[in-house]
Amino acid sequence: DSSGKPLYPEQWNDKKLKDFERKNNLRYHSQMMNDPGASEFNPLTLDIINECFVDKERVPQDLRITIHLDTAFKSQESQARGDNSVIVVCGHTTDGKSKVYFLEARGSNIWGMEDFLDQLVKIVKRYQKQKSWISHITDEQEGGGKMGSWEHAIKARFRIDGITPIPKFVMLKRSVKNRKLSRMVEASGYFHQGLVKIVRGSPGMDDLIWQGCRIGVADIDDYFAAFSD
């Protein structure tokens, strides 16, 4: 319970709980206490995130837009695990202050490739209609003989739908688990520095926050992982 007293001592007695807390503090607070933010080792807490909110009316109009993809539908293993395919949209200030605004995110664990492309096209068209500059789109680099095929598929769909100019694509190597975790921990540091702003009420905001408070312990971290690009 909240005082640390075992609720099921026949399975988890006080000694086992103390040992687990000592060996893996983050998982102890996440799994046993259902409060990952209470761990002193958690890189990002709800208190820090609460300082990052900004009303939509206060968002600068001249942001440079970047779009970050997490394409779980390309992996049967990821789909079976319930991972979401995610599209995260960020805005970057152009005044030299290096602030990043979380504008929105869309995601689903049932999207296929066509569903995903439909959503991506809608988002890109909407921002281009607003005269926003989309500087680049990021996604995970494919391996083997498939390298570049997903980028070509997106560009082909953009041409069909009349999207111009086509944003630059940046393919990243994120498949190594520790590398992804390092990226998320590094991204959490920008929250502490006040360089990240979250638009209050933005789509996908709750998923980003939930996963951000559970870095390293959440089973599904696709929203925050994509944001960390």
Coordinates of N, CA and C in Angstrom, one line a residue:
D1 N 0.8 -1.2 0.0 CA 0.0 0.0 0.0 C 0.9 1.2 0.0
S2 N 0.3 2.4 0.2 CA 1.0 3.7 0.1 C 2.1 3.8 1.2
S3 N 1.9 3.1 2.2 CA 2.9 3.2 3.3 C 4.0 2.2 3.2
G4 N 3.9 1.3 2.1 CA 5.0 0.3 1.9 C 4.7 -1.0 2.5
K5 N 3.5 -1.2 3.2 CA 3.2 -2.4 3.8 C 2.7 -3.4 2.8
P6 N 3.2 -4.7 2.8 CA 2.8 -5.7 1.8 C 1.4 -6.0 1.8
L7 N 0.7 -6.0 0.6 CA -0.7 -6.4 0.6 C -0.9 -7.8 0.4
Y8 N 0.1 -8.5 -0.2 CA 0.1 -9.9 -0.4 C 1.4 -10.5 0.1
P9 N 1.5 -10.6 1.5 CA 2.8 -11.0 2.1 C 3.2 -12.4 1.7
E10 N 2.2 -13.3 1.4 CA 2.5 -14.7 1.0 C 3.3 -14.7 -0.3
Q11 N 3.2 -13.7 -1.1 CA 3.9 -13.7 -2.4 C 5.1 -12.7 -2.3
W12 N 4.8 -11.5 -1.8 CA 5.8 -10.5 -1.7 C 5.8 -10.0 -0.2
N13 N 6.7 -10.6 0.5 CA 6.9 -10.2 1.9 C 7.7 -8.9 2.0
D14 N 7.9 -8.4 3.2 CA 8.6 -7.1 3.3 C 10.0 -7.2 2.8
K15 N 10.7 -8.3 3.1 CA 12.1 -8.5 2.7 C 12.2 -8.5 1.2
K16 N 11.3 -9.2 0.5 CA 11.4 -9.3 -1.0 C 11.1 -7.9 -1.6
L17 N 10.2 -7.2 -1.0 CA 9.9 -5.9 -1.5 C 11.1 -4.9 -1.3
K18 N 11.7 -5.0 -0.2 CA 12.9 -4.1 0.1 C 14.0 -4.5 -0.9
D19 N 14.2 -5.8 -1.1 CA 15.3 -6.2 -2.1 C 15.0 -5.7 -3.5
F20 N 13.7 -5.8 -3.9 CA 13.3 -5.4 -5.2 C 13.5 -3.9 -5.4
E21 N 13.1 -3.1 -4.3 CA 13.3 -1.7 -4.4 C 14.8 -1.3 -4.5
R22 N 15.6 -2.0 -3.8 CA 17.0 -1.7 -3.8 C 17.7 -2.0 -5.2
K23 N 17.2 -3.1 -5.8 CA 17.8 -3.6 -7.0 C 17.3 -2.8 -8.2
N24 N 16.0 -2.5 -8.2 CA 15.5 -1.8 -9.3 C 14.4 -0.8 -8.8
N25 N 14.9 0.4 -8.4 CA 14.0 1.4 -7.8 C 12.9 1.8 -8.7
L26 N 13.2 2.0 -10.0 CA 12.2 2.5 -11.0 C 11.1 1.5 -11.1
R27 N 11.4 0.2 -11.3 CA 10.4 -0.8 -11.5 C 9.6 -1.0 -10.2
Y28 N 10.3 -0.9 -9.1 CA 9.6 -1.0 -7.8 C 8.4 0.0 -7.7
H29 N 8.8 1.2 -7.9 CA 7.7 2.3 -7.8 C 6.7 2.2 -8.9
S30 N 7.1 1.7 -10.1 CA 6.1 1.6 -11.2 C 5.2 0.4 -11.0
Q31 N 5.8 -0.8 -10.7 CA 5.0 -2.0 -10.6 C 4.4 -2.3 -9.3
M32 N 5.1 -2.0 -8.2 CA 4.6 -2.3 -6.9 C 3.8 -1.2 -6.2
M33 N 4.3 0.0 -6.5 CA 3.6 1.2 -5.9 C 2.7 1.9 -6.8
N34 N 2.7 1.5 -8.1 CA 1.9 2.2 -9.2 C 2.1 3.7 -9.2
D35 N 3.3 4.1 -8.9 CA 3.7 5.5 -8.9 C 5.1 5.7 -9.3
P36 N 5.4 5.5 -10.6 CA 6.8 5.6 -11.1 C 7.4 7.0 -10.8
G37 N 6.6 8.0 -10.7 CA 7.1 9.3 -10.5 C 7.8 9.5 -9.1
A38 N 7.4 8.6 -8.2 CA 8.0 8.7 -6.8 C 9.4 8.2 -6.7
S39 N 9.9 7.5 -7.7 CA 11.3 7.0 -7.7 C 12.2 8.2 -7.8
E40 N 13.3 8.2 -7.0 CA 14.3 9.3 -7.1 C 15.1 9.1 -8.3
F41 N 15.0 8.0 -9.0 CA 15.8 7.7 -10.2 C 15.0 8.0 -11.5
N42 N 13.8 8.3 -11.4 CA 13.0 8.6 -12.5 C 13.4 9.9 -13.2
P43 N 13.8 9.8 -14.5 CA 14.4 11.0 -15.1 C 13.4 12.1 -15.4
L44 N 12.1 11.8 -15.3 CA 11.1 12.8 -15.6 C 9.9 12.6 -14.7
T45 N 9.4 13.7 -14.0 CA 8.3 13.6 -13.1 C 7.2 14.4 -13.5
L46 N 6.0 14.2 -13.0 CA 4.8 14.9 -13.3 C 4.9 16.4 -12.9
D47 N 5.6 16.6 -11.8 CA 5.9 18.0 -11.3 C 6.6 18.8 -12.4
I48 N 7.6 18.2 -13.0 CA 8.4 18.9 -14.0 C 7.5 19.1 -15.2
I49 N 6.8 18.1 -15.6 CA 5.9 18.2 -16.8 C 4.9 19.3 -16.6
N50 N 4.3 19.4 -15.4 CA 3.3 20.4 -15.2 C 3.8 21.8 -15.4
E51 N 5.1 22.0 -15.4 CA 5.7 23.3 -15.6 C 5.9 23.6 -17.1
C52 N 5.6 22.6 -17.9 CA 5.8 22.8 -19.4 C 4.6 23.1 -20.2
F53 N 3.4 23.2 -19.6 CA 2.2 23.5 -20.3 C 2.1 24.9 -20.8
V54 N 1.6 25.0 -22.0 CA 1.3 26.4 -22.6 C 0.0 26.3 -23.3
D55 N -0.7 27.4 -23.2 CA -2.0 27.5 -23.9 C -1.8 27.7 -25.4
K56 N -2.7 27.2 -26.2 CA -2.5 27.2 -27.7 C -2.4 28.6 -28.2
E57 N -3.0 29.6 -27.5 CA -3.0 31.0 -28.0 C -1.6 31.6 -27.8
R58 N -0.7 31.0 -27.0 CA 0.6 31.5 -26.7 C 1.7 30.8 -27.5
V59 N 1.3 29.9 -28.4 CA 2.3 29.2 -29.3 C 2.7 30.1 -30.4
P60 N 4.0 30.3 -30.6 CA 4.5 31.2 -31.7 C 4.0 30.7 -33.1
Q61 N 3.8 31.6 -34.0 CA 3.2 31.3 -35.3 C 4.3 30.9 -36.3
D62 N 5.5 31.2 -36.0 CA 6.6 31.0 -37.0 C 7.5 29.7 -36.7
L63 N 6.9 28.7 -36.1 CA 7.6 27.5 -35.7 C 8.1 26.7 -36.9
R64 N 9.2 26.2 -36.8 CA 9.7 25.2 -37.8 C 9.2 23.8 -37.4
I65 N 8.5 23.1 -38.3 CA 7.8 21.9 -38.0 C 8.6 20.7 -38.3
T66 N 8.6 19.7 -37.4 CA 9.2 18.4 -37.6 C 8.2 17.3 -37.3
I67 N 8.2 16.3 -38.0 CA 7.3 15.2 -37.8 C 8.1 13.9 -37.6
H68 N 7.7 13.2 -36.5 CA 8.4 12.0 -36.1 C 7.5 10.8 -36.1
L69 N 8.0 9.7 -36.7 CA 7.2 8.5 -37.0 C 7.7 7.3 -36.1
D70 N 6.7 6.6 -35.7 CA 7.0 5.3 -35.0 C 6.1 4.3 -35.7
T71 N 6.6 3.4 -36.6 CA 5.8 2.6 -37.5 C 5.8 1.1 -37.0
A72 N 5.0 0.9 -35.9 CA 4.9 -0.4 -35.4 C 4.3 -1.4 -36.3
F73 N 3.4 -0.9 -37.3 CA 2.8 -1.9 -38.2 C 3.7 -2.6 -39.1
K74 N 5.0 -2.2 -39.2 CA 6.0 -2.8 -40.0 C 6.5 -4.1 -39.4
S75 N 6.2 -4.3 -38.1 CA 6.8 -5.4 -37.3 C 5.6 -6.2 -36.7
Q76 N 5.5 -7.5 -37.1 CA 4.5 -8.4 -36.5 C 4.7 -8.5 -35.0
E77 N 6.0 -8.5 -34.5 CA 6.3 -8.6 -33.1 C 5.8 -7.4 -32.4
S78 N 5.9 -6.2 -32.9 CA 5.5 -5.0 -32.3 C 3.9 -4.9 -32.3
Q79 N 3.3 -5.4 -33.4 CA 1.8 -5.4 -33.4 C 1.3 -6.4 -32.4
A80 N 1.9 -7.5 -32.2 CA 1.4 -8.5 -31.3 C 1.6 -8.0 -29.8
R81 N 2.6 -7.2 -29.6 CA 2.8 -6.6 -28.3 C 1.8 -5.5 -28.0
G82 N 1.1 -5.0 -29.0 CA 0.2 -3.9 -28.8 C 0.7 -2.5 -29.0
D83 N 1.9 -2.4 -29.6 CA 2.6 -1.1 -29.8 C 1.7 -0.3 -30.8
N84 N 1.8 1.0 -30.6 CA 1.1 1.9 -31.5 C 2.0 2.4 -32.6
S85 N 1.4 2.6 -33.8 CA 2.0 3.3 -34.8 C 1.7 4.8 -34.6
V86 N 2.7 5.7 -34.5 CA 2.5 7.0 -34.0 C 3.1 8.1 -35.0
I87 N 2.4 9.2 -35.0 CA 2.9 10.4 -35.8 C 2.9 11.5 -34.8
V88 N 4.1 12.0 -34.5 CA 4.3 13.1 -33.5 C 4.7 14.4 -34.3
V89 N 4.0 15.5 -33.9 CA 4.3 16.8 -34.6 C 4.9 17.7 -33.6
C90 N 6.1 18.3 -33.8 CA 6.7 19.2 -33.0 C 7.0 20.5 -33.7
G91 N 7.0 21.6 -32.9 CA 7.4 22.9 -33.5 C 8.6 23.4 -32.8
H92 N 9.5 24.0 -33.6 CA 10.8 24.5 -33.0 C 10.9 26.0 -33.3
T93 N 11.3 26.7 -32.2 CA 11.4 28.1 -32.3 C 12.5 28.5 -33.2
T94 N 12.3 29.7 -33.9 CA 13.3 30.1 -34.8 C 14.0 31.4 -34.3
D95 N 13.9 31.7 -33.0 CA 14.5 32.9 -32.4 C 15.8 32.6 -31.7
G96 N 16.3 31.4 -31.9 CA 17.6 31.1 -31.3 C 17.5 30.5 -29.8
K97 N 16.3 30.4 -29.3 CA 16.1 29.9 -27.9 C 16.0 28.4 -27.8
S98 N 15.9 27.7 -28.9 CA 16.0 26.3 -29.0 C 14.8 25.6 -28.2
K99 N 13.7 26.2 -28.2 CA 12.5 25.6 -27.5 C 11.7 24.7 -28.5
V100 N 11.2 23.6 -28.0 CA 10.4 22.7 -28.7 C 9.0 22.6 -28.2
Y101 N 8.1 22.7 -29.1 CA 6.6 22.6 -28.7 C 6.1 21.3 -29.2
F102 N 5.5 20.6 -28.2 CA 4.7 19.4 -28.6 C 3.4 19.8 -29.1
L103 N 3.1 19.7 -30.4 CA 1.9 20.2 -30.9 C 0.7 19.2 -31.0
E104 N 1.1 18.0 -31.3 CA 0.0 16.9 -31.4 C 0.7 15.6 -31.7
A105 N -0.1 14.5 -31.5 CA 0.4 13.2 -31.9 C -0.9 12.4 -32.2
R106 N -0.8 11.6 -33.2 CA -1.9 10.7 -33.6 C -1.3 9.2 -33.6
G107 N -2.1 8.3 -33.1 CA -1.6 6.9 -33.0 C -2.7 5.9 -32.9
S108 N -2.3 4.7 -33.3 CA -3.3 3.5 -33.2 C -2.5 2.2 -33.2
N109 N -3.0 1.2 -32.6 CA -2.3 -0.1 -32.6 C -3.0 -1.0 -33.6
I110 N -4.0 -0.4 -34.4 CA -4.6 -1.2 -35.5 C -4.4 -0.7 -36.9
W111 N -3.7 0.4 -37.0 CA -3.4 1.0 -38.3 C -2.6 0.0 -39.1
G112 N -2.9 -0.1 -40.4 CA -2.0 -0.7 -41.4 C -1.2 0.4 -42.1
M113 N -0.5 0.0 -43.1 CA 0.3 1.0 -43.9 C -0.6 2.1 -44.5
E114 N -1.7 1.7 -45.1 CA -2.5 2.6 -45.8 C -3.2 3.6 -44.8
D115 N -3.6 3.0 -43.7 CA -4.2 3.9 -42.6 C -3.2 4.9 -42.2
F116 N -2.0 4.5 -41.9 CA -0.9 5.3 -41.5 C -0.7 6.4 -42.5
L117 N -0.5 6.1 -43.7 CA -0.2 7.1 -44.8 C -1.4 8.0 -44.9
D118 N -2.6 7.6 -44.8 CA -3.8 8.5 -44.8 C -3.7 9.6 -43.8
Q119 N -3.3 9.2 -42.5 CA -3.2 10.1 -41.4 C -2.0 11.1 -41.7
L120 N -0.9 10.5 -42.2 CA 0.3 11.3 -42.4 C 0.0 12.4 -43.5
V121 N -0.6 12.0 -44.5 CA -1.0 12.9 -45.6 C -1.9 14.1 -45.1
K122 N -2.9 13.7 -44.3 CA -3.8 14.7 -43.7 C -3.0 15.8 -42.9
I123 N -2.1 15.2 -42.0 CA -1.3 16.1 -41.2 C -0.4 17.0 -42.0
V124 N 0.3 16.5 -42.9 CA 1.3 17.3 -43.7 C 0.5 18.3 -44.5
K125 N -0.6 18.0 -45.1 CA -1.4 18.9 -45.9 C -1.9 20.1 -45.0
R126 N -2.3 19.7 -43.8 CA -2.9 20.7 -42.9 C -1.8 21.8 -42.5
Y127 N -0.6 21.3 -42.2 CA 0.4 22.2 -41.8 C 0.9 23.0 -43.0
Q128 N 1.0 22.4 -44.2 CA 1.4 23.2 -45.4 C 0.3 24.2 -45.7
K129 N -0.9 23.9 -45.5 CA -2.0 24.8 -45.8 C -1.9 26.1 -44.9
Q130 N -1.4 25.8 -43.6 CA -1.1 26.9 -42.7 C 0.1 27.7 -43.0
K131 N 0.8 27.3 -44.1 CA 2.1 28.0 -44.5 C 3.2 27.7 -43.5
S132 N 3.1 26.5 -42.8 CA 4.2 26.1 -41.9 C 5.2 25.4 -42.7
W133 N 6.5 25.6 -42.3 CA 7.6 24.9 -42.9 C 7.9 23.6 -42.2
I134 N 7.7 22.5 -42.9 CA 8.0 21.2 -42.4 C 9.4 20.9 -42.8
S135 N 10.4 21.0 -41.9 CA 11.8 20.9 -42.3 C 12.2 19.4 -42.6
H136 N 11.7 18.5 -41.7 CA 12.0 17.1 -42.0 C 11.1 16.1 -41.2
I137 N 11.1 14.9 -41.7 CA 10.3 13.8 -41.1 C 11.3 12.7 -40.7
T138 N 11.2 12.2 -39.5 CA 12.1 11.1 -39.0 C 11.4 9.8 -38.8
D139 N 12.1 8.7 -39.0 CA 11.6 7.4 -38.8 C 12.8 6.4 -38.6
E140 N 12.5 5.2 -38.2 CA 13.6 4.2 -38.0 C 14.1 3.7 -39.3
Q141 N 15.4 3.6 -39.4 CA 16.0 3.1 -40.6 C 15.8 1.6 -40.8
E142 N 15.4 1.2 -42.0 CA 15.2 -0.2 -42.2 C 16.5 -0.9 -42.5
G143 N 16.5 -2.2 -42.2 CA 17.7 -3.0 -42.4 C 17.7 -3.9 -43.6
G144 N 18.8 -4.4 -44.0 CA 18.9 -5.4 -45.1 C 18.5 -4.8 -46.4
G145 N 17.9 -5.6 -47.2 CA 17.5 -5.2 -48.6 C 16.3 -4.2 -48.6
K146 N 15.7 -4.0 -47.4 CA 14.5 -3.1 -47.4 C 14.9 -1.7 -47.2
M147 N 16.2 -1.4 -47.0 CA 16.6 0.0 -46.7 C 16.1 1.0 -47.8
G148 N 15.4 2.0 -47.3 CA 15.0 3.0 -48.2 C 13.6 2.8 -48.8
S149 N 13.0 1.6 -48.7 CA 11.8 1.2 -49.3 C 10.6 2.0 -48.7
W150 N 10.6 2.2 -47.4 CA 9.5 2.9 -46.7 C 9.6 4.4 -47.1
E151 N 10.8 5.0 -47.1 CA 10.9 6.4 -47.5 C 10.3 6.6 -48.9
H152 N 10.7 5.6 -49.8 CA 10.2 5.7 -51.2 C 8.7 5.6 -51.3
A153 N 8.1 4.7 -50.4 CA 6.6 4.6 -50.4 C 5.9 5.8 -49.9
I154 N 6.5 6.5 -48.9 CA 5.9 7.8 -48.4 C 6.0 8.8 -49.5
K155 N 7.1 9.0 -50.1 CA 7.3 10.0 -51.2 C 6.4 9.8 -52.3
A156 N 6.2 8.5 -52.7 CA 5.3 8.2 -53.8 C 3.9 8.6 -53.4
R157 N 3.4 8.3 -52.2 CA 2.1 8.7 -51.8 C 2.0 10.2 -51.7
F158 N 3.0 10.9 -51.3 CA 3.0 12.4 -51.2 C 2.8 12.9 -52.7
R159 N 3.5 12.3 -53.6 CA 3.3 12.8 -55.0 C 1.9 12.6 -55.5
I160 N 1.4 11.4 -55.2 CA 0.0 11.1 -55.7 C -1.0 12.1 -55.1
D161 N -0.8 12.5 -53.8 CA -1.7 13.5 -53.1 C -1.3 14.9 -53.4
G162 N -0.3 15.2 -54.2 CA 0.0 16.6 -54.6 C 0.7 17.3 -53.5
I163 N 1.4 16.7 -52.6 CA 2.1 17.4 -51.5 C 3.5 17.9 -52.1
T164 N 3.6 19.2 -52.0 CA 4.9 19.8 -52.4 C 5.1 21.1 -51.6
P165 N 6.3 21.4 -51.2 CA 7.5 20.5 -51.4 C 7.4 19.3 -50.5
I166 N 8.1 18.2 -50.9 CA 8.2 17.0 -50.1 C 9.2 17.3 -49.0
P167 N 8.9 17.1 -47.7 CA 9.9 17.3 -46.6 C 11.0 16.4 -46.7
K168 N 12.2 16.8 -46.2 CA 13.3 15.9 -46.1 C 13.1 14.8 -45.1
F169 N 13.6 13.6 -45.5 CA 13.5 12.4 -44.6 C 14.8 12.1 -43.9
V170 N 14.8 11.9 -42.6 CA 15.9 11.5 -41.8 C 15.7 10.1 -41.2
M171 N 16.4 9.1 -41.6 CA 16.2 7.8 -41.1 C 17.2 7.5 -40.0
L172 N 16.7 7.1 -38.8 CA 17.6 6.9 -37.6 C 17.7 5.4 -37.3
K173 N 18.8 5.1 -36.7 CA 19.0 3.7 -36.1 C 18.6 3.7 -34.7
R174 N 17.3 3.3 -34.4 CA 16.8 3.2 -33.1 C 16.5 1.8 -32.5
S175 N 16.8 0.8 -33.3 CA 16.4 -0.5 -32.9 C 17.1 -1.1 -31.6
V176 N 18.3 -0.6 -31.4 CA 19.0 -1.1 -30.2 C 18.3 -0.5 -28.9
K177 N 17.9 -1.4 -28.0 CA 17.1 -1.0 -26.9 C 17.7 0.1 -26.0
N178 N 19.0 -0.1 -25.7 CA 19.7 0.9 -24.8 C 19.9 2.2 -25.5
R179 N 20.0 2.2 -26.8 CA 20.1 3.5 -27.6 C 18.8 4.2 -27.5
K180 N 17.7 3.5 -27.6 CA 16.4 4.2 -27.5 C 16.2 4.8 -26.1
L181 N 16.6 4.0 -25.1 CA 16.4 4.5 -23.7 C 17.3 5.7 -23.5
S182 N 18.5 5.7 -24.0 CA 19.4 6.8 -23.9 C 18.8 8.1 -24.5
R183 N 18.2 7.9 -25.7 CA 17.5 9.0 -26.3 C 16.4 9.6 -25.5
M184 N 15.6 8.7 -24.9 CA 14.5 9.2 -24.1 C 15.0 9.9 -22.8
V185 N 16.0 9.4 -22.2 CA 16.6 10.0 -21.0 C 17.1 11.4 -21.3
E186 N 17.8 11.4 -22.5 CA 18.4 12.7 -22.9 C 17.3 13.7 -23.2
A187 N 16.2 13.3 -23.8 CA 15.1 14.2 -24.1 C 14.4 14.7 -22.8
S188 N 14.4 13.8 -21.8 CA 13.8 14.3 -20.5 C 14.6 15.4 -19.9
G189 N 15.9 15.5 -20.2 CA 16.7 16.6 -19.7 C 16.2 18.0 -20.2
Y190 N 15.7 18.0 -21.4 CA 15.2 19.3 -22.0 C 14.0 19.8 -21.3
F191 N 13.2 18.8 -20.7 CA 12.0 19.2 -19.9 C 12.5 20.0 -18.7
H192 N 13.6 19.4 -18.0 CA 14.1 20.0 -16.8 C 14.7 21.4 -17.1
Q193 N 15.2 21.6 -18.3 CA 15.8 22.9 -18.7 C 14.8 23.9 -19.1
G194 N 13.5 23.5 -19.2 CA 12.4 24.4 -19.6 C 12.4 24.6 -21.1
L195 N 13.1 23.7 -21.9 CA 13.1 23.9 -23.3 C 12.0 23.2 -24.1
V196 N 11.2 22.4 -23.3 CA 10.0 21.7 -23.9 C 8.7 22.4 -23.5
K197 N 7.8 22.6 -24.4 CA 6.5 23.1 -24.1 C 5.5 22.2 -24.6
I198 N 4.5 21.9 -23.8 CA 3.4 21.0 -24.3 C 2.1 21.8 -24.4
V199 N 1.5 21.8 -25.6 CA 0.3 22.6 -25.8 C -0.8 22.0 -25.1
R200 N -1.4 22.7 -24.2 CA -2.5 22.2 -23.3 C -3.6 21.7 -24.1
G201 N -4.1 20.4 -23.8 CA -5.2 19.8 -24.5 C -4.9 19.3 -25.9
S202 N -3.6 19.2 -26.3 CA -3.3 18.8 -27.6 C -3.5 17.3 -27.8
P203 N -3.9 16.8 -29.0 CA -4.1 15.4 -29.2 C -2.8 14.6 -28.9
G204 N -3.0 13.5 -28.1 CA -1.8 12.7 -27.8 C -1.0 13.1 -26.6
M205 N -1.5 14.2 -26.0 CA -0.8 14.8 -24.8 C -0.7 13.8 -23.7
D206 N -1.9 13.1 -23.4 CA -1.9 12.2 -22.2 C -1.0 11.0 -22.4
D207 N -0.9 10.5 -23.6 CA 0.0 9.4 -23.9 C 1.4 9.8 -23.7
L208 N 1.8 11.0 -24.2 CA 3.1 11.4 -24.1 C 3.5 11.6 -22.6
I209 N 2.7 12.1 -21.8 CA 2.9 12.4 -20.4 C 3.0 11.0 -19.6
W210 N 2.1 10.2 -19.9 CA 2.1 8.9 -19.2 C 3.4 8.1 -19.4
Q211 N 3.8 8.1 -20.7 CA 5.0 7.3 -21.0 C 6.3 8.1 -20.6
G212 N 6.2 9.4 -20.6 CA 7.3 10.2 -20.2 C 7.6 10.0 -18.7
C213 N 6.6 9.8 -17.9 CA 6.8 9.5 -16.4 C 7.2 8.1 -16.1
R214 N 7.3 7.3 -17.2 CA 7.7 5.9 -17.0 C 8.8 5.4 -17.9
I215 N 9.7 6.3 -18.1 CA 10.9 6.0 -19.0 C 11.7 4.8 -18.4
G216 N 11.8 3.8 -19.2 CA 12.6 2.6 -18.8 C 11.8 1.6 -18.1
V217 N 10.5 1.8 -17.8 CA 9.7 0.8 -17.2 C 8.4 0.6 -17.9
A218 N 8.0 1.5 -18.8 CA 6.7 1.3 -19.5 C 6.9 0.3 -20.6
D219 N 5.9 -0.6 -20.7 CA 5.9 -1.7 -21.7 C 5.7 -1.1 -23.1
I220 N 5.0 0.0 -23.2 CA 4.8 0.7 -24.5 C 5.2 2.2 -24.3
D221 N 6.1 2.6 -25.2 CA 6.7 3.9 -25.0 C 6.8 4.6 -26.4
D222 N 5.9 4.3 -27.3 CA 6.1 4.8 -28.7 C 5.9 6.3 -28.8
Y223 N 5.0 6.9 -28.1 CA 4.8 8.3 -28.2 C 6.0 9.1 -27.7
F224 N 6.5 8.7 -26.6 CA 7.7 9.5 -26.0 C 9.0 9.1 -26.8
A225 N 9.0 7.9 -27.3 CA 10.2 7.5 -28.1 C 10.3 8.3 -29.4
A226 N 9.1 8.4 -30.1 CA 9.1 9.2 -31.3 C 9.4 10.7 -31.0
F227 N 8.8 11.2 -30.0 CA 9.1 12.6 -29.6 C 10.6 12.8 -29.3
S228 N 11.2 11.8 -28.8 CA 12.7 12.0 -28.4 C 13.6 12.1 -29.7
D229 N 13.1 11.8 -30.9 CA 13.9 12.0 -32.1 C 14.3 13.4 -32.2

